[in-house]
């Protein structure tokens, strides 16, 4: 840990230590790292007597696989977030645009004399707050949240540890991208009471029966482009609104992990239709291709091996866009 990060953590802990009310925001379509970070920090602050609310801009409800992370009901609808809270914490957000409809809370809070603390591990973070704890070398934002909780002297309860473990296991690709420090941290969370089998099942191994048909449709239309990515190959498919009928958008998120197992492809891409003609494209690399750079050029972002971007048009239009980006 560099001295600058240590200083940032100390300053952020001082800011949180004196707070009486804190609003914590995850990014839109929150994953386990974003919501787990917000809830873990929120639970820790609440144990200190702080008034806490957690929210995100989209969708309206907590994704099904993440609902067990909030038994205490810290999450509130976006409409209940104050226009200018005294202390706003944005977690796992590289830019304020990732807050969706809640992005206006950032300038409003600053204009009202409040503080905006950004806690994140994305290399492209724009440092849009007044205070920052940003470390692109951290495997997940929950790692930085745990460092803050330690500085606040918060006890690592089973529920806090569960939220942190959820973010750690997902953002490291089930520990495929783990370091010795990552495993040491995971061991600490297990010792605090996390059931790893239960968490993994809820996050990754429990789907509605209709998911099987969704996967069947998505895989049946998968295309292999062997000449893409400098001859290392691209595998791509789409998930339409019809495929998602009766399910939640998160049910399509696992498709990219299925198609990336194709050994002929260095990069996997899945376009998920969010509303008619609007798509969210997920990218994964299995080697050294920087998919974040491609995503950033198309209005998105993420990490070197896992990123995404928005797109518009027909399914055919989006496929052409993806193939062109990796030609």
PDB file of C-alpha atoms in Angstrom:
ATOM      1  CA  UNK A   1       0.000   0.000   0.000  1.00  0.00           C
ATOM      2  CA  UNK A   2       1.516   3.287  -1.083  1.00  0.00           C
ATOM      3  CA  UNK A   3       1.798   6.248   1.227  1.00  0.00           C
ATOM      4  CA  UNK A   4      -0.705   8.273  -0.805  1.00  0.00           C
ATOM      5  CA  UNK A   5      -3.335   5.542  -0.521  1.00  0.00           C
ATOM      6  CA  UNK A   6      -2.657   5.186   3.191  1.00  0.00           C
ATOM      7  CA  UNK A   7      -3.139   8.936   3.599  1.00  0.00           C
ATOM      8  CA  UNK A   8      -6.352   8.832   1.556  1.00  0.00           C
ATOM      9  CA  UNK A   9      -7.693   5.967   3.671  1.00  0.00           C
ATOM     10  CA  UNK A  10      -6.853   7.814   6.867  1.00  0.00           C
ATOM     11  CA  UNK A  11      -8.555  11.000   5.638  1.00  0.00           C
ATOM     12  CA  UNK A  12     -11.634   9.086   4.494  1.00  0.00           C
ATOM     13  CA  UNK A  13     -11.853   7.275   7.829  1.00  0.00           C
ATOM     14  CA  UNK A  14     -11.679  10.622   9.646  1.00  0.00           C
ATOM     15  CA  UNK A  15     -14.488  11.929   7.437  1.00  0.00           C
ATOM     16  CA  UNK A  16     -16.678   8.898   8.152  1.00  0.00           C
ATOM     17  CA  UNK A  17     -15.808   8.866  11.862  1.00  0.00           C
ATOM     18  CA  UNK A  18     -17.372  12.298  12.397  1.00  0.00           C
ATOM     19  CA  UNK A  19     -20.434  11.736  10.177  1.00  0.00           C
ATOM     20  CA  UNK A  20     -23.938  11.461  11.616  1.00  0.00           C
ATOM     21  CA  UNK A  21     -25.714  10.725   8.309  1.00  0.00           C
ATOM     22  CA  UNK A  22     -24.257   8.980   5.258  1.00  0.00           C
ATOM     23  CA  UNK A  23     -25.770   8.142   1.864  1.00  0.00           C
ATOM     24  CA  UNK A  24     -24.014   5.334   0.012  1.00  0.00           C
ATOM     25  CA  UNK A  25     -24.543   4.832  -3.722  1.00  0.00           C
ATOM     26  CA  UNK A  26     -23.660   1.849  -5.883  1.00  0.00           C
ATOM     27  CA  UNK A  27     -23.512   2.066  -9.663  1.00  0.00           C
ATOM     28  CA  UNK A  28     -26.495   1.320 -11.888  1.00  0.00           C
ATOM     29  CA  UNK A  29     -27.281  -2.384 -12.342  1.00  0.00           C
ATOM     30  CA  UNK A  30     -25.204  -3.063  -9.237  1.00  0.00           C
ATOM     31  CA  UNK A  31     -23.047  -6.166  -9.045  1.00  0.00           C
ATOM     32  CA  UNK A  32     -21.885  -7.864  -5.873  1.00  0.00           C
ATOM     33  CA  UNK A  33     -18.801  -5.644  -5.539  1.00  0.00           C
ATOM     34  CA  UNK A  34     -20.760  -2.391  -5.836  1.00  0.00           C
ATOM     35  CA  UNK A  35     -23.710  -3.320  -3.621  1.00  0.00           C
ATOM     36  CA  UNK A  36     -21.620  -5.456  -1.281  1.00  0.00           C
ATOM     37  CA  UNK A  37     -19.260  -2.518  -0.752  1.00  0.00           C
ATOM     38  CA  UNK A  38     -22.113  -0.097  -0.052  1.00  0.00           C
ATOM     39  CA  UNK A  39     -23.891  -2.458   2.320  1.00  0.00           C
ATOM     40  CA  UNK A  40     -20.749  -3.521   4.194  1.00  0.00           C
ATOM     41  CA  UNK A  41     -19.738   0.085   4.786  1.00  0.00           C
ATOM     42  CA  UNK A  42     -23.336   0.986   5.623  1.00  0.00           C
ATOM     43  CA  UNK A  43     -23.618  -1.810   8.184  1.00  0.00           C
ATOM     44  CA  UNK A  44     -20.331  -0.776   9.738  1.00  0.00           C
ATOM     45  CA  UNK A  45     -21.406   2.846  10.003  1.00  0.00           C
ATOM     46  CA  UNK A  46     -24.797   1.903  11.406  1.00  0.00           C
ATOM     47  CA  UNK A  47     -23.060  -0.096  14.150  1.00  0.00           C
ATOM     48  CA  UNK A  48     -21.444   3.220  15.142  1.00  0.00           C
ATOM     49  CA  UNK A  49     -24.812   4.940  15.432  1.00  0.00           C
ATOM     50  CA  UNK A  50     -24.707   6.679  12.035  1.00  0.00           C
ATOM     51  CA  UNK A  51     -27.888   7.185  10.023  1.00  0.00           C
ATOM     52  CA  UNK A  52     -27.399   5.234   6.787  1.00  0.00           C
ATOM     53  CA  UNK A  53     -29.164   4.739   3.470  1.00  0.00           C
ATOM     54  CA  UNK A  54     -27.985   2.743   0.444  1.00  0.00           C
ATOM     55  CA  UNK A  55     -29.314   3.154  -3.089  1.00  0.00           C
ATOM     56  CA  UNK A  56     -28.620   2.932  -6.820  1.00  0.00           C
ATOM     57  CA  UNK A  57     -30.119   4.483  -9.924  1.00  0.00           C
ATOM     58  CA  UNK A  58     -31.348   1.376 -11.781  1.00  0.00           C
ATOM     59  CA  UNK A  59     -33.187  -0.999 -11.634  1.00  0.00           C
ATOM     60  CA  UNK A  60     -35.972  -0.282  -9.184  1.00  0.00           C
ATOM     61  CA  UNK A  61     -35.304  -3.379  -7.079  1.00  0.00           C
ATOM     62  CA  UNK A  62     -32.236  -5.165  -5.758  1.00  0.00           C
ATOM     63  CA  UNK A  63     -31.182  -7.920  -8.201  1.00  0.00           C
ATOM     64  CA  UNK A  64     -32.450 -11.308  -7.041  1.00  0.00           C
ATOM     65  CA  UNK A  65     -29.014 -12.843  -6.447  1.00  0.00           C
ATOM     66  CA  UNK A  66     -28.009  -9.944  -4.147  1.00  0.00           C
ATOM     67  CA  UNK A  67     -31.089  -9.698  -1.943  1.00  0.00           C
ATOM     68  CA  UNK A  68     -29.625 -11.798   0.860  1.00  0.00           C
ATOM     69  CA  UNK A  69     -26.944  -9.129   1.323  1.00  0.00           C
ATOM     70  CA  UNK A  70     -29.500  -6.698   2.758  1.00  0.00           C
ATOM     71  CA  UNK A  71     -31.575  -8.412   5.459  1.00  0.00           C
ATOM     72  CA  UNK A  72     -31.556  -5.183   7.459  1.00  0.00           C
ATOM     73  CA  UNK A  73     -33.277  -3.142   4.742  1.00  0.00           C
ATOM     74  CA  UNK A  74     -30.615  -0.472   4.214  1.00  0.00           C
ATOM     75  CA  UNK A  75     -31.478  -0.131   0.517  1.00  0.00           C
ATOM     76  CA  UNK A  76     -33.984   2.594  -0.322  1.00  0.00           C
ATOM     77  CA  UNK A  77     -35.494   3.578  -3.703  1.00  0.00           C
ATOM     78  CA  UNK A  78     -33.583   6.163  -5.720  1.00  0.00           C
ATOM     79  CA  UNK A  79     -36.452   8.620  -5.247  1.00  0.00           C
ATOM     80  CA  UNK A  80     -35.809   8.619  -1.480  1.00  0.00           C
ATOM     81  CA  UNK A  81     -32.205   9.802  -1.813  1.00  0.00           C
ATOM     82  CA  UNK A  82     -31.977  13.449  -0.657  1.00  0.00           C
ATOM     83  CA  UNK A  83     -31.139  16.009  -3.305  1.00  0.00           C
ATOM     84  CA  UNK A  84     -27.987  17.106  -1.450  1.00  0.00           C
ATOM     85  CA  UNK A  85     -27.017  14.790   1.423  1.00  0.00           C
ATOM     86  CA  UNK A  86     -24.310  16.046   3.801  1.00  0.00           C
ATOM     87  CA  UNK A  87     -22.007  13.109   3.005  1.00  0.00           C
ATOM     88  CA  UNK A  88     -22.344  11.065  -0.159  1.00  0.00           C
ATOM     89  CA  UNK A  89     -20.217   7.961  -0.762  1.00  0.00           C
ATOM     90  CA  UNK A  90     -20.015   6.565  -4.305  1.00  0.00           C
ATOM     91  CA  UNK A  91     -18.726   3.003  -4.418  1.00  0.00           C
ATOM     92  CA  UNK A  92     -17.281   1.102  -7.386  1.00  0.00           C
ATOM     93  CA  UNK A  93     -18.101   4.019  -9.716  1.00  0.00           C
ATOM     94  CA  UNK A  94     -15.417   5.141 -12.164  1.00  0.00           C
ATOM     95  CA  UNK A  95     -17.420   8.256 -13.045  1.00  0.00           C
ATOM     96  CA  UNK A  96     -20.535  10.034 -11.844  1.00  0.00           C
ATOM     97  CA  UNK A  97     -22.322   8.882 -15.011  1.00  0.00           C
ATOM     98  CA  UNK A  98     -22.306   5.376 -13.518  1.00  0.00           C
ATOM     99  CA  UNK A  99     -24.767   6.672 -10.914  1.00  0.00           C
ATOM    100  CA  UNK A 100     -27.479   7.005 -13.562  1.00  0.00           C
ATOM    101  CA  UNK A 101     -30.433   9.104 -12.424  1.00  0.00           C
ATOM    102  CA  UNK A 102     -28.629   9.820  -9.150  1.00  0.00           C
ATOM    103  CA  UNK A 103     -25.651  11.537 -10.773  1.00  0.00           C
ATOM    104  CA  UNK A 104     -27.130  14.968 -10.024  1.00  0.00           C
ATOM    105  CA  UNK A 105     -26.617  14.303  -6.296  1.00  0.00           C
ATOM    106  CA  UNK A 106     -22.870  14.742  -6.758  1.00  0.00           C
ATOM    107  CA  UNK A 107     -22.791  18.403  -7.927  1.00  0.00           C
ATOM    108  CA  UNK A 108     -25.759  19.268  -5.685  1.00  0.00           C
ATOM    109  CA  UNK A 109     -24.005  17.893  -2.600  1.00  0.00           C
ATOM    110  CA  UNK A 110     -20.780  19.735  -3.405  1.00  0.00           C
ATOM    111  CA  UNK A 111     -22.641  22.974  -4.169  1.00  0.00           C
ATOM    112  CA  UNK A 112     -24.416  22.732  -0.793  1.00  0.00           C
ATOM    113  CA  UNK A 113     -21.081  22.414   1.014  1.00  0.00           C
ATOM    114  CA  UNK A 114     -21.289  18.653   1.537  1.00  0.00           C
ATOM    115  CA  UNK A 115     -18.631  16.062   0.811  1.00  0.00           C
ATOM    116  CA  UNK A 116     -18.514  13.339  -1.825  1.00  0.00           C
ATOM    117  CA  UNK A 117     -16.255  10.380  -1.061  1.00  0.00           C
ATOM    118  CA  UNK A 118     -15.380   8.109  -3.995  1.00  0.00           C
ATOM    119  CA  UNK A 119     -14.197   4.583  -3.158  1.00  0.00           C
ATOM    120  CA  UNK A 120     -13.216   2.623  -6.258  1.00  0.00           C
ATOM    121  CA  UNK A 121     -10.667   0.357  -7.951  1.00  0.00           C
ATOM    122  CA  UNK A 122     -11.155   1.219 -11.631  1.00  0.00           C
ATOM    123  CA  UNK A 123      -8.089   2.491 -13.476  1.00  0.00           C
ATOM    124  CA  UNK A 124     -10.206   5.018 -15.385  1.00  0.00           C
ATOM    125  CA  UNK A 125     -11.699   6.670 -12.298  1.00  0.00           C
ATOM    126  CA  UNK A 126     -12.285  10.369 -13.000  1.00  0.00           C
ATOM    127  CA  UNK A 127     -11.997  11.431  -9.330  1.00  0.00           C
ATOM    128  CA  UNK A 128     -15.304  13.248  -9.422  1.00  0.00           C
ATOM    129  CA  UNK A 129     -15.687  13.701  -5.670  1.00  0.00           C
ATOM    130  CA  UNK A 130     -14.204  15.939  -3.007  1.00  0.00           C
ATOM    131  CA  UNK A 131     -12.410  13.012  -1.335  1.00  0.00           C
ATOM    132  CA  UNK A 132     -11.079   9.813  -2.879  1.00  0.00           C
ATOM    133  CA  UNK A 133      -9.893   6.326  -2.008  1.00  0.00           C
ATOM    134  CA  UNK A 134      -8.965   4.944  -5.415  1.00  0.00           C
ATOM    135  CA  UNK A 135      -6.585   2.014  -5.938  1.00  0.00           C
ATOM    136  CA  UNK A 136      -6.581   0.388  -9.367  1.00  0.00           C
ATOM    137  CA  UNK A 137      -4.375  -2.421  -8.036  1.00  0.00           C
ATOM    138  CA  UNK A 138      -7.093  -3.573  -5.619  1.00  0.00           C
ATOM    139  CA  UNK A 139      -8.893  -6.688  -6.914  1.00  0.00           C
ATOM    140  CA  UNK A 140     -12.258  -5.301  -5.784  1.00  0.00           C
ATOM    141  CA  UNK A 141     -13.729  -2.231  -4.141  1.00  0.00           C
ATOM    142  CA  UNK A 142     -14.678  -4.343  -1.108  1.00  0.00           C
ATOM    143  CA  UNK A 143     -10.953  -4.583  -0.308  1.00  0.00           C
ATOM    144  CA  UNK A 144     -10.826  -0.813   0.154  1.00  0.00           C
ATOM    145  CA  UNK A 145     -14.038  -0.856   2.179  1.00  0.00           C
ATOM    146  CA  UNK A 146     -12.543  -3.425   4.548  1.00  0.00           C
ATOM    147  CA  UNK A 147      -9.500  -1.173   4.997  1.00  0.00           C
ATOM    148  CA  UNK A 148     -11.838   1.694   5.922  1.00  0.00           C
ATOM    149  CA  UNK A 149     -13.799  -0.472   8.360  1.00  0.00           C
ATOM    150  CA  UNK A 150     -10.557  -1.528  10.025  1.00  0.00           C
ATOM    151  CA  UNK A 151      -9.548   2.099  10.480  1.00  0.00           C
ATOM    152  CA  UNK A 152     -12.932   2.837  11.999  1.00  0.00           C
ATOM    153  CA  UNK A 153     -12.538  -0.036  14.437  1.00  0.00           C
ATOM    154  CA  UNK A 154     -15.685  -1.762  13.182  1.00  0.00           C
ATOM    155  CA  UNK A 155     -16.182  -5.387  14.222  1.00  0.00           C
ATOM    156  CA  UNK A 156     -16.248  -7.763  11.264  1.00  0.00           C
ATOM    157  CA  UNK A 157     -19.670  -9.368  11.785  1.00  0.00           C
ATOM    158  CA  UNK A 158     -20.859 -12.357   9.719  1.00  0.00           C
ATOM    159  CA  UNK A 159     -23.203 -10.118   7.662  1.00  0.00           C
ATOM    160  CA  UNK A 160     -20.546  -7.502   6.930  1.00  0.00           C
ATOM    161  CA  UNK A 161     -18.115 -10.277   6.008  1.00  0.00           C
ATOM    162  CA  UNK A 162     -20.757 -11.822   3.725  1.00  0.00           C
ATOM    163  CA  UNK A 163     -21.152  -8.560   1.803  1.00  0.00           C
ATOM    164  CA  UNK A 164     -17.386  -8.220   1.428  1.00  0.00           C
ATOM    165  CA  UNK A 165     -16.912 -11.852   0.382  1.00  0.00           C
ATOM    166  CA  UNK A 166     -19.625 -11.513  -2.276  1.00  0.00           C
ATOM    167  CA  UNK A 167     -17.740  -8.662  -3.915  1.00  0.00           C
ATOM    168  CA  UNK A 168     -14.402 -10.417  -3.615  1.00  0.00           C
ATOM    169  CA  UNK A 169     -15.453 -13.724  -5.165  1.00  0.00           C
ATOM    170  CA  UNK A 170     -17.258 -12.110  -8.089  1.00  0.00           C
ATOM    171  CA  UNK A 171     -14.738  -9.425  -9.021  1.00  0.00           C
ATOM    172  CA  UNK A 172     -11.853 -11.908  -8.969  1.00  0.00           C
ATOM    173  CA  UNK A 173     -13.700 -14.322 -11.239  1.00  0.00           C
ATOM    174  CA  UNK A 174     -14.178 -16.867  -8.449  1.00  0.00           C
ATOM    175  CA  UNK A 175     -10.559 -16.225  -7.408  1.00  0.00           C
ATOM    176  CA  UNK A 176      -9.152 -16.881 -10.894  1.00  0.00           C
ATOM    177  CA  UNK A 177      -7.477 -13.468 -10.686  1.00  0.00           C
ATOM    178  CA  UNK A 178      -6.520 -13.774  -7.029  1.00  0.00           C
ATOM    179  CA  UNK A 179      -3.214 -13.016  -5.365  1.00  0.00           C
ATOM    180  CA  UNK A 180      -1.858 -14.413  -2.089  1.00  0.00           C
ATOM    181  CA  UNK A 181      -3.215 -11.298  -0.363  1.00  0.00           C
ATOM    182  CA  UNK A 182      -6.649 -11.957  -1.884  1.00  0.00           C
ATOM    183  CA  UNK A 183      -6.755 -15.446  -0.425  1.00  0.00           C
ATOM    184  CA  UNK A 184      -5.538 -14.176   2.943  1.00  0.00           C
ATOM    185  CA  UNK A 185      -8.359 -11.636   2.964  1.00  0.00           C
ATOM    186  CA  UNK A 186     -10.863 -14.338   1.965  1.00  0.00           C
ATOM    187  CA  UNK A 187      -9.613 -16.466   4.832  1.00  0.00           C
ATOM    188  CA  UNK A 188     -10.261 -13.631   7.224  1.00  0.00           C
ATOM    189  CA  UNK A 189     -13.830 -13.285   5.947  1.00  0.00           C
ATOM    190  CA  UNK A 190     -14.450 -17.027   6.265  1.00  0.00           C
ATOM    191  CA  UNK A 191     -13.147 -16.894   9.819  1.00  0.00           C
ATOM    192  CA  UNK A 192     -15.683 -14.121  10.497  1.00  0.00           C
ATOM    193  CA  UNK A 193     -18.537 -16.491   9.663  1.00  0.00           C
ATOM    194  CA  UNK A 194     -19.060 -16.535   5.882  1.00  0.00           C
ATOM    195  CA  UNK A 195     -20.438 -19.764   4.403  1.00  0.00           C
ATOM    196  CA  UNK A 196     -18.630 -19.874   1.011  1.00  0.00           C
ATOM    197  CA  UNK A 197     -20.841 -22.604  -0.435  1.00  0.00           C
ATOM    198  CA  UNK A 198     -24.019 -20.690   0.356  1.00  0.00           C
ATOM    199  CA  UNK A 199     -22.697 -17.392  -1.011  1.00  0.00           C
ATOM    200  CA  UNK A 200     -21.423 -18.970  -4.234  1.00  0.00           C
ATOM    201  CA  UNK A 201     -24.736 -20.733  -4.803  1.00  0.00           C
ATOM    202  CA  UNK A 202     -26.774 -17.557  -4.310  1.00  0.00           C
ATOM    203  CA  UNK A 203     -24.529 -15.463  -6.535  1.00  0.00           C
ATOM    204  CA  UNK A 204     -23.643 -17.876  -9.339  1.00  0.00           C
ATOM    205  CA  UNK A 205     -25.283 -21.275  -9.050  1.00  0.00           C
ATOM    206  CA  UNK A 206     -28.974 -20.602  -8.591  1.00  0.00           C
ATOM    207  CA  UNK A 207     -31.157 -19.764 -11.617  1.00  0.00           C
ATOM    208  CA  UNK A 208     -34.857 -19.984 -12.534  1.00  0.00           C
ATOM    209  CA  UNK A 209     -35.755 -22.877 -14.821  1.00  0.00           C
ATOM    210  CA  UNK A 210     -36.483 -20.431 -17.662  1.00  0.00           C
ATOM    211  CA  UNK A 211     -32.759 -19.533 -17.611  1.00  0.00           C
ATOM    212  CA  UNK A 212     -32.030 -22.849 -19.307  1.00  0.00           C
ATOM    213  CA  UNK A 213     -34.087 -21.786 -22.331  1.00  0.00           C
ATOM    214  CA  UNK A 214     -32.403 -18.363 -22.349  1.00  0.00           C
ATOM    215  CA  UNK A 215     -28.977 -19.973 -22.415  1.00  0.00           C
ATOM    216  CA  UNK A 216     -30.057 -22.419 -25.102  1.00  0.00           C
ATOM    217  CA  UNK A 217     -31.218 -19.579 -27.344  1.00  0.00           C
ATOM    218  CA  UNK A 218     -28.144 -17.435 -26.726  1.00  0.00           C
ATOM    219  CA  UNK A 219     -25.718 -20.288 -27.348  1.00  0.00           C
ATOM    220  CA  UNK A 220     -27.538 -21.410 -30.472  1.00  0.00           C
ATOM    221  CA  UNK A 221     -26.903 -18.039 -32.120  1.00  0.00           C
ATOM    222  CA  UNK A 222     -23.287 -17.653 -30.943  1.00  0.00           C
ATOM    223  CA  UNK A 223     -20.817 -16.786 -33.700  1.00  0.00           C
ATOM    224  CA  UNK A 224     -17.085 -17.455 -33.865  1.00  0.00           C
ATOM    225  CA  UNK A 225     -14.944 -14.917 -35.738  1.00  0.00           C
ATOM    226  CA  UNK A 226     -11.530 -16.611 -35.902  1.00  0.00           C
ATOM    227  CA  UNK A 227      -9.755 -13.729 -37.688  1.00  0.00           C
ATOM    228  CA  UNK A 228     -10.732 -11.136 -35.076  1.00  0.00           C
ATOM    229  CA  UNK A 229      -8.431  -9.911 -32.277  1.00  0.00           C
ATOM    230  CA  UNK A 230      -5.369 -10.298 -34.482  1.00  0.00           C
ATOM    231  CA  UNK A 231      -6.248 -13.863 -35.392  1.00  0.00           C
ATOM    232  CA  UNK A 232      -6.835 -14.951 -31.803  1.00  0.00           C
ATOM    233  CA  UNK A 233     -10.590 -15.107 -32.245  1.00  0.00           C
ATOM    234  CA  UNK A 234     -13.830 -13.547 -31.030  1.00  0.00           C
ATOM    235  CA  UNK A 235     -16.969 -15.350 -29.890  1.00  0.00           C
ATOM    236  CA  UNK A 236     -20.132 -13.248 -29.736  1.00  0.00           C
ATOM    237  CA  UNK A 237     -23.856 -13.618 -29.180  1.00  0.00           C
ATOM    238  CA  UNK A 238     -26.933 -11.593 -28.251  1.00  0.00           C
ATOM    239  CA  UNK A 239     -29.645 -11.934 -25.612  1.00  0.00           C
ATOM    240  CA  UNK A 240     -32.896 -10.291 -26.682  1.00  0.00           C
ATOM    241  CA  UNK A 241     -35.801  -8.999 -24.640  1.00  0.00           C
ATOM    242  CA  UNK A 242     -37.756 -11.994 -25.896  1.00  0.00           C
ATOM    243  CA  UNK A 243     -35.144 -14.309 -24.409  1.00  0.00           C
ATOM    244  CA  UNK A 244     -35.483 -12.461 -21.095  1.00  0.00           C
ATOM    245  CA  UNK A 245     -39.276 -12.602 -20.973  1.00  0.00           C
ATOM    246  CA  UNK A 246     -40.323 -13.374 -17.405  1.00  0.00           C
ATOM    247  CA  UNK A 247     -36.790 -13.043 -16.031  1.00  0.00           C
ATOM    248  CA  UNK A 248     -34.565 -10.312 -14.681  1.00  0.00           C
ATOM    249  CA  UNK A 249     -31.749  -8.641 -16.672  1.00  0.00           C
ATOM    250  CA  UNK A 250     -29.140 -10.198 -14.377  1.00  0.00           C
ATOM    251  CA  UNK A 251     -30.188 -13.647 -15.612  1.00  0.00           C
ATOM    252  CA  UNK A 252     -28.318 -12.913 -18.850  1.00  0.00           C
ATOM    253  CA  UNK A 253     -25.076 -11.897 -17.151  1.00  0.00           C
ATOM    254  CA  UNK A 254     -23.725 -15.439 -16.926  1.00  0.00           C
ATOM    255  CA  UNK A 255     -23.903 -16.007 -20.691  1.00  0.00           C
ATOM    256  CA  UNK A 256     -20.592 -14.246 -21.325  1.00  0.00           C
ATOM    257  CA  UNK A 257     -18.856 -16.615 -18.904  1.00  0.00           C
ATOM    258  CA  UNK A 258     -20.265 -19.575 -20.803  1.00  0.00           C
ATOM    259  CA  UNK A 259     -19.195 -18.484 -24.268  1.00  0.00           C
ATOM    260  CA  UNK A 260     -15.742 -17.393 -23.137  1.00  0.00           C
ATOM    261  CA  UNK A 261     -14.934 -21.064 -22.550  1.00  0.00           C
ATOM    262  CA  UNK A 262     -14.558 -21.436 -26.343  1.00  0.00           C
ATOM    263  CA  UNK A 263     -10.850 -22.231 -26.701  1.00  0.00           C
ATOM    264  CA  UNK A 264     -10.720 -20.715 -30.195  1.00  0.00           C
ATOM    265  CA  UNK A 265     -11.536 -17.216 -28.923  1.00  0.00           C
ATOM    266  CA  UNK A 266      -9.404 -14.719 -26.997  1.00  0.00           C
ATOM    267  CA  UNK A 267     -12.379 -12.376 -26.475  1.00  0.00           C
ATOM    268  CA  UNK A 268     -16.023 -13.109 -25.663  1.00  0.00           C
ATOM    269  CA  UNK A 269     -18.819 -10.563 -26.125  1.00  0.00           C
ATOM    270  CA  UNK A 270     -22.502 -10.664 -25.233  1.00  0.00           C
ATOM    271  CA  UNK A 271     -25.011  -7.955 -26.144  1.00  0.00           C
ATOM    272  CA  UNK A 272     -27.979  -7.868 -23.765  1.00  0.00           C
ATOM    273  CA  UNK A 273     -31.083  -5.929 -24.825  1.00  0.00           C
ATOM    274  CA  UNK A 274     -32.176  -3.617 -22.009  1.00  0.00           C
ATOM    275  CA  UNK A 275     -35.085  -1.876 -23.732  1.00  0.00           C
ATOM    276  CA  UNK A 276     -36.110  -2.121 -27.398  1.00  0.00           C
ATOM    277  CA  UNK A 277     -33.076  -1.113 -29.450  1.00  0.00           C
ATOM    278  CA  UNK A 278     -30.871  -0.388 -26.407  1.00  0.00           C
ATOM    279  CA  UNK A 279     -28.142  -2.838 -25.492  1.00  0.00           C
ATOM    280  CA  UNK A 280     -25.539  -3.448 -22.820  1.00  0.00           C
ATOM    281  CA  UNK A 281     -22.465  -5.210 -24.191  1.00  0.00           C
ATOM    282  CA  UNK A 282     -20.251  -7.282 -21.876  1.00  0.00           C
ATOM    283  CA  UNK A 283     -16.668  -8.080 -22.900  1.00  0.00           C
ATOM    284  CA  UNK A 284     -14.285 -10.659 -21.455  1.00  0.00           C
ATOM    285  CA  UNK A 285     -10.700 -11.477 -22.421  1.00  0.00           C
ATOM    286  CA  UNK A 286      -9.006 -14.720 -21.473  1.00  0.00           C
ATOM    287  CA  UNK A 287      -5.460 -13.566 -22.226  1.00  0.00           C
ATOM    288  CA  UNK A 288      -3.758 -10.193 -22.503  1.00  0.00           C
ATOM    289  CA  UNK A 289      -6.202  -8.247 -24.695  1.00  0.00           C
ATOM    290  CA  UNK A 290      -7.244  -4.944 -23.099  1.00  0.00           C
ATOM    291  CA  UNK A 291     -11.016  -4.976 -23.566  1.00  0.00           C
ATOM    292  CA  UNK A 292     -11.330  -1.911 -21.315  1.00  0.00           C
ATOM    293  CA  UNK A 293      -9.672   0.208 -24.011  1.00  0.00           C
ATOM    294  CA  UNK A 294     -12.186  -1.037 -26.586  1.00  0.00           C
ATOM    295  CA  UNK A 295     -15.105  -0.419 -24.226  1.00  0.00           C
ATOM    296  CA  UNK A 296     -13.857   3.081 -23.381  1.00  0.00           C
ATOM    297  CA  UNK A 297     -13.641   3.985 -27.068  1.00  0.00           C
ATOM    298  CA  UNK A 298     -17.314   3.024 -27.383  1.00  0.00           C
ATOM    299  CA  UNK A 299     -18.533   4.993 -24.370  1.00  0.00           C
ATOM    300  CA  UNK A 300     -18.067   2.371 -21.665  1.00  0.00           C
ATOM    301  CA  UNK A 301     -15.361   1.189 -19.326  1.00  0.00           C
ATOM    302  CA  UNK A 302     -14.314  -1.471 -16.853  1.00  0.00           C
ATOM    303  CA  UNK A 303     -11.162  -3.498 -16.348  1.00  0.00           C
ATOM    304  CA  UNK A 304      -8.501  -4.866 -18.684  1.00  0.00           C
ATOM    305  CA  UNK A 305     -10.023  -8.342 -18.841  1.00  0.00           C
ATOM    306  CA  UNK A 306     -13.664  -7.471 -18.131  1.00  0.00           C
ATOM    307  CA  UNK A 307     -15.470  -4.409 -19.457  1.00  0.00           C
ATOM    308  CA  UNK A 308     -18.614  -3.232 -21.186  1.00  0.00           C
ATOM    309  CA  UNK A 309     -20.295  -0.462 -23.152  1.00  0.00           C
ATOM    310  CA  UNK A 310     -23.780   0.683 -24.244  1.00  0.00           C
ATOM    311  CA  UNK A 311     -25.020   0.311 -27.809  1.00  0.00           C
ATOM    312  CA  UNK A 312     -28.110   1.105 -29.841  1.00  0.00           C
ATOM    313  CA  UNK A 313     -29.811  -0.314 -32.916  1.00  0.00           C
ATOM    314  CA  UNK A 314     -30.896  -3.745 -34.058  1.00  0.00           C
ATOM    315  CA  UNK A 315     -29.189  -6.952 -32.981  1.00  0.00           C
ATOM    316  CA  UNK A 316     -27.485  -7.041 -36.368  1.00  0.00           C
ATOM    317  CA  UNK A 317     -26.234  -3.472 -35.904  1.00  0.00           C
ATOM    318  CA  UNK A 318     -24.724  -4.325 -32.531  1.00  0.00           C
ATOM    319  CA  UNK A 319     -23.049  -7.458 -33.864  1.00  0.00           C
ATOM    320  CA  UNK A 320     -21.475  -5.445 -36.655  1.00  0.00           C
ATOM    321  CA  UNK A 321     -20.263  -2.884 -34.102  1.00  0.00           C
ATOM    322  CA  UNK A 322     -18.687  -5.537 -31.882  1.00  0.00           C
ATOM    323  CA  UNK A 323     -17.012  -7.353 -34.744  1.00  0.00           C
ATOM    324  CA  UNK A 324     -15.680  -4.070 -36.132  1.00  0.00           C
ATOM    325  CA  UNK A 325     -14.212  -3.137 -32.762  1.00  0.00           C
ATOM    326  CA  UNK A 326     -12.105  -6.306 -32.719  1.00  0.00           C
ATOM    327  CA  UNK A 327     -11.384  -6.618 -36.462  1.00  0.00           C
TER     328      UNK A 327
END
